Amino acid sequence: MSGNTAVFAKSVAMLGSSEDNTALSRALSQLAEVEDRIEQLHQEQAANDFFTFSELLADYIRLLGAVR
């Protein structure tokens, strides 16, 4: 998901830099900045989710080992 967001942000940034209308160009540039930040947040959340899932899985495996 973050990869698609990054591609979208780059596309919007390129569109904003090629736009002749300054107001639209500025709005597109701001949108690109927001999308970049969203992409960073997606990456951070994915890393946090992976860590949480890994810890839960490790706890479950230890619990199964203790039951045996």
Short mmCIF file of N, CA and C in Angstrom, two decimals:
data_model
loop_
_atom_site.label_atom_id
_atom_site.label_comp_id
_atom_site.label_asym_id
_atom_site.label_seq_id
_atom_site.Cartn_x
_atom_site.Cartn_y
_atom_site.Cartn_z
N MET A 1 0.82 -1.19 0.00
CA MET A 1 0.00 0.00 0.00
C MET A 1 0.87 1.26 0.00
N SER A 2 1.94 1.21 0.78
CA SER A 2 2.80 2.39 0.83
C SER A 2 3.50 2.61 -0.51
N GLY A 3 3.77 1.53 -1.23
CA GLY A 3 4.40 1.67 -2.55
C GLY A 3 3.51 2.42 -3.52
N ASN A 4 2.23 2.07 -3.51
CA ASN A 4 1.28 2.77 -4.38
C ASN A 4 1.14 4.24 -3.99
N THR A 5 1.16 4.49 -2.68
CA THR A 5 1.07 5.87 -2.21
C THR A 5 2.28 6.67 -2.66
N ALA A 6 3.46 6.06 -2.61
CA ALA A 6 4.68 6.74 -3.04
C ALA A 6 4.63 7.05 -4.53
N VAL A 7 4.16 6.11 -5.31
CA VAL A 7 4.05 6.33 -6.76
C VAL A 7 3.06 7.46 -7.04
N PHE A 8 1.95 7.45 -6.32
CA PHE A 8 0.95 8.51 -6.50
C PHE A 8 1.54 9.87 -6.12
N ALA A 9 2.28 9.92 -5.01
CA ALA A 9 2.88 11.17 -4.57
C ALA A 9 3.87 11.70 -5.61
N LYS A 10 4.67 10.81 -6.18
CA LYS A 10 5.63 11.24 -7.21
C LYS A 10 4.90 11.74 -8.45
N SER A 11 3.83 11.07 -8.83
CA SER A 11 3.05 11.48 -10.00
C SER A 11 2.43 12.86 -9.78
N VAL A 12 1.87 13.07 -8.60
CA VAL A 12 1.26 14.36 -8.29
C VAL A 12 2.33 15.45 -8.25
N ALA A 13 3.50 15.13 -7.70
CA ALA A 13 4.58 16.12 -7.65
C ALA A 13 5.03 16.51 -9.06
N MET A 14 5.15 15.53 -9.94
CA MET A 14 5.54 15.84 -11.32
C MET A 14 4.46 16.65 -12.02
N LEU A 15 3.20 16.30 -11.77
CA LEU A 15 2.10 17.06 -12.36
C LEU A 15 2.10 18.49 -11.84
N GLY A 16 2.35 18.65 -10.55
CA GLY A 16 2.39 19.99 -9.97
C GLY A 16 3.53 20.83 -10.51
N SER A 17 4.67 20.21 -10.76
CA SER A 17 5.81 20.98 -11.27
C SER A 17 5.62 21.37 -12.74
N SER A 18 4.79 20.64 -13.45
CA SER A 18 4.58 20.96 -14.87
C SER A 18 3.36 21.85 -15.09
N GLU A 19 2.62 22.13 -14.03
CA GLU A 19 1.39 22.92 -14.16
C GLU A 19 1.73 24.41 -14.30
N ASP A 20 1.05 25.09 -15.22
CA ASP A 20 1.27 26.52 -15.44
C ASP A 20 0.54 27.39 -14.42
N ASN A 21 -0.63 26.95 -14.00
CA ASN A 21 -1.41 27.70 -13.01
C ASN A 21 -0.73 27.58 -11.65
N THR A 22 -0.30 28.71 -11.08
CA THR A 22 0.48 28.66 -9.83
C THR A 22 -0.34 28.14 -8.65
N ALA A 23 -1.61 28.51 -8.57
CA ALA A 23 -2.44 28.04 -7.46
C ALA A 23 -2.61 26.52 -7.52
N LEU A 24 -2.88 26.02 -8.71
CA LEU A 24 -3.03 24.58 -8.87
C LEU A 24 -1.71 23.86 -8.64
N SER A 25 -0.64 24.46 -9.11
CA SER A 25 0.69 23.87 -8.91
C SER A 25 1.02 23.78 -7.42
N ARG A 26 0.72 24.84 -6.68
CA ARG A 26 0.97 24.85 -5.24
C ARG A 26 0.11 23.80 -4.53
N ALA A 27 -1.16 23.71 -4.92
CA ALA A 27 -2.06 22.72 -4.31
C ALA A 27 -1.59 21.30 -4.59
N LEU A 28 -1.14 21.04 -5.80
CA LEU A 28 -0.64 19.70 -6.13
C LEU A 28 0.65 19.39 -5.38
N SER A 29 1.49 20.40 -5.21
CA SER A 29 2.73 20.19 -4.45
C SER A 29 2.42 19.87 -3.00
N GLN A 30 1.45 20.57 -2.42
CA GLN A 30 1.06 20.28 -1.04
C GLN A 30 0.45 18.89 -0.93
N LEU A 31 -0.35 18.51 -1.92
CA LEU A 31 -0.91 17.16 -1.93
C LEU A 31 0.19 16.11 -1.99
N ALA A 32 1.21 16.37 -2.79
CA ALA A 32 2.34 15.44 -2.90
C ALA A 32 3.05 15.31 -1.56
N GLU A 33 3.22 16.43 -0.84
CA GLU A 33 3.85 16.38 0.48
C GLU A 33 3.02 15.57 1.46
N VAL A 34 1.71 15.76 1.43
CA VAL A 34 0.82 14.99 2.31
C VAL A 34 0.89 13.51 1.97
N GLU A 35 0.90 13.18 0.70
CA GLU A 35 0.97 11.78 0.29
C GLU A 35 2.31 11.16 0.69
N ASP A 36 3.40 11.93 0.63
CA ASP A 36 4.69 11.44 1.10
C ASP A 36 4.63 11.10 2.58
N ARG A 37 4.00 11.98 3.35
CA ARG A 37 3.87 11.74 4.80
C ARG A 37 3.00 10.51 5.06
N ILE A 38 1.94 10.36 4.30
CA ILE A 38 1.07 9.18 4.45
C ILE A 38 1.85 7.91 4.14
N GLU A 39 2.69 7.96 3.12
CA GLU A 39 3.51 6.79 2.76
C GLU A 39 4.45 6.43 3.91
N GLN A 40 5.05 7.44 4.54
CA GLN A 40 5.92 7.19 5.69
C GLN A 40 5.13 6.56 6.84
N LEU A 41 3.94 7.08 7.08
CA LEU A 41 3.10 6.52 8.15
C LEU A 41 2.69 5.09 7.85
N HIS A 42 2.39 4.79 6.59
CA HIS A 42 2.04 3.42 6.22
C HIS A 42 3.21 2.48 6.49
N GLN A 43 4.42 2.92 6.15
CA GLN A 43 5.60 2.09 6.38
C GLN A 43 5.82 1.85 7.87
N GLU A 44 5.68 2.92 8.67
CA GLU A 44 5.84 2.78 10.12
C GLU A 44 4.79 1.84 10.69
N GLN A 45 3.54 2.00 10.26
CA GLN A 45 2.47 1.15 10.77
C GLN A 45 2.67 -0.30 10.36
N ALA A 46 3.12 -0.53 9.14
CA ALA A 46 3.39 -1.90 8.69
C ALA A 46 4.49 -2.53 9.53
N ALA A 47 5.53 -1.78 9.84
CA ALA A 47 6.61 -2.30 10.67
C ALA A 47 6.11 -2.62 12.07
N ASN A 48 5.29 -1.73 12.63
CA ASN A 48 4.73 -1.97 13.96
C ASN A 48 3.81 -3.18 13.97
N ASP A 49 2.97 -3.30 12.95
CA ASP A 49 2.07 -4.44 12.86
C ASP A 49 2.84 -5.75 12.73
N PHE A 50 3.90 -5.73 11.92
CA PHE A 50 4.71 -6.93 11.75
C PHE A 50 5.37 -7.33 13.06
N PHE A 51 5.89 -6.35 13.80
CA PHE A 51 6.53 -6.64 15.08
C PHE A 51 5.52 -7.22 16.06
N THR A 52 4.34 -6.61 16.14
CA THR A 52 3.30 -7.11 17.05
C THR A 52 2.89 -8.53 16.67
N PHE A 53 2.67 -8.77 15.40
CA PHE A 53 2.29 -10.11 14.94
C PHE A 53 3.39 -11.12 15.24
N SER A 54 4.64 -10.73 15.03
CA SER A 54 5.76 -11.64 15.30
C SER A 54 5.83 -12.00 16.78
N GLU A 55 5.64 -11.01 17.63
CA GLU A 55 5.67 -11.27 19.07
C GLU A 55 4.52 -12.18 19.49
N LEU A 56 3.33 -11.94 18.97
CA LEU A 56 2.19 -12.80 19.30
C LEU A 56 2.40 -14.23 18.81
N LEU A 57 2.96 -14.37 17.62
CA LEU A 57 3.24 -15.69 17.08
C LEU A 57 4.29 -16.41 17.92
N ALA A 58 5.32 -15.69 18.33
CA ALA A 58 6.36 -16.29 19.17
C ALA A 58 5.78 -16.73 20.51
N ASP A 59 4.91 -15.90 21.10
CA ASP A 59 4.26 -16.28 22.35
C ASP A 59 3.40 -17.53 22.17
N TYR A 60 2.69 -17.61 21.08
CA TYR A 60 1.84 -18.76 20.80
C TYR A 60 2.68 -20.02 20.64
N ILE A 61 3.79 -19.92 19.95
CA ILE A 61 4.67 -21.08 19.76
C ILE A 61 5.25 -21.52 21.10
N ARG A 62 5.65 -20.56 21.94
CA ARG A 62 6.16 -20.92 23.28
C ARG A 62 5.08 -21.59 24.11
N LEU A 63 3.85 -21.11 24.00
CA LEU A 63 2.74 -21.71 24.73
C LEU A 63 2.50 -23.14 24.28
N LEU A 64 2.55 -23.37 22.98
CA LEU A 64 2.39 -24.74 22.47
C LEU A 64 3.52 -25.64 22.96
N GLY A 65 4.73 -25.10 23.01
CA GLY A 65 5.86 -25.87 23.52
C GLY A 65 5.71 -26.21 24.99
N ALA A 66 5.14 -25.31 25.76
CA ALA A 66 4.94 -25.55 27.18
C ALA A 66 3.86 -26.58 27.43
N VAL A 67 2.85 -26.63 26.57
CA VAL A 67 1.75 -27.59 26.73
C VAL A 67 2.22 -29.00 26.46
N ARG A 68 3.14 -29.15 25.51
CA ARG A 68 3.63 -30.49 25.17
C ARG A 68 4.36 -31.01 26.34
#
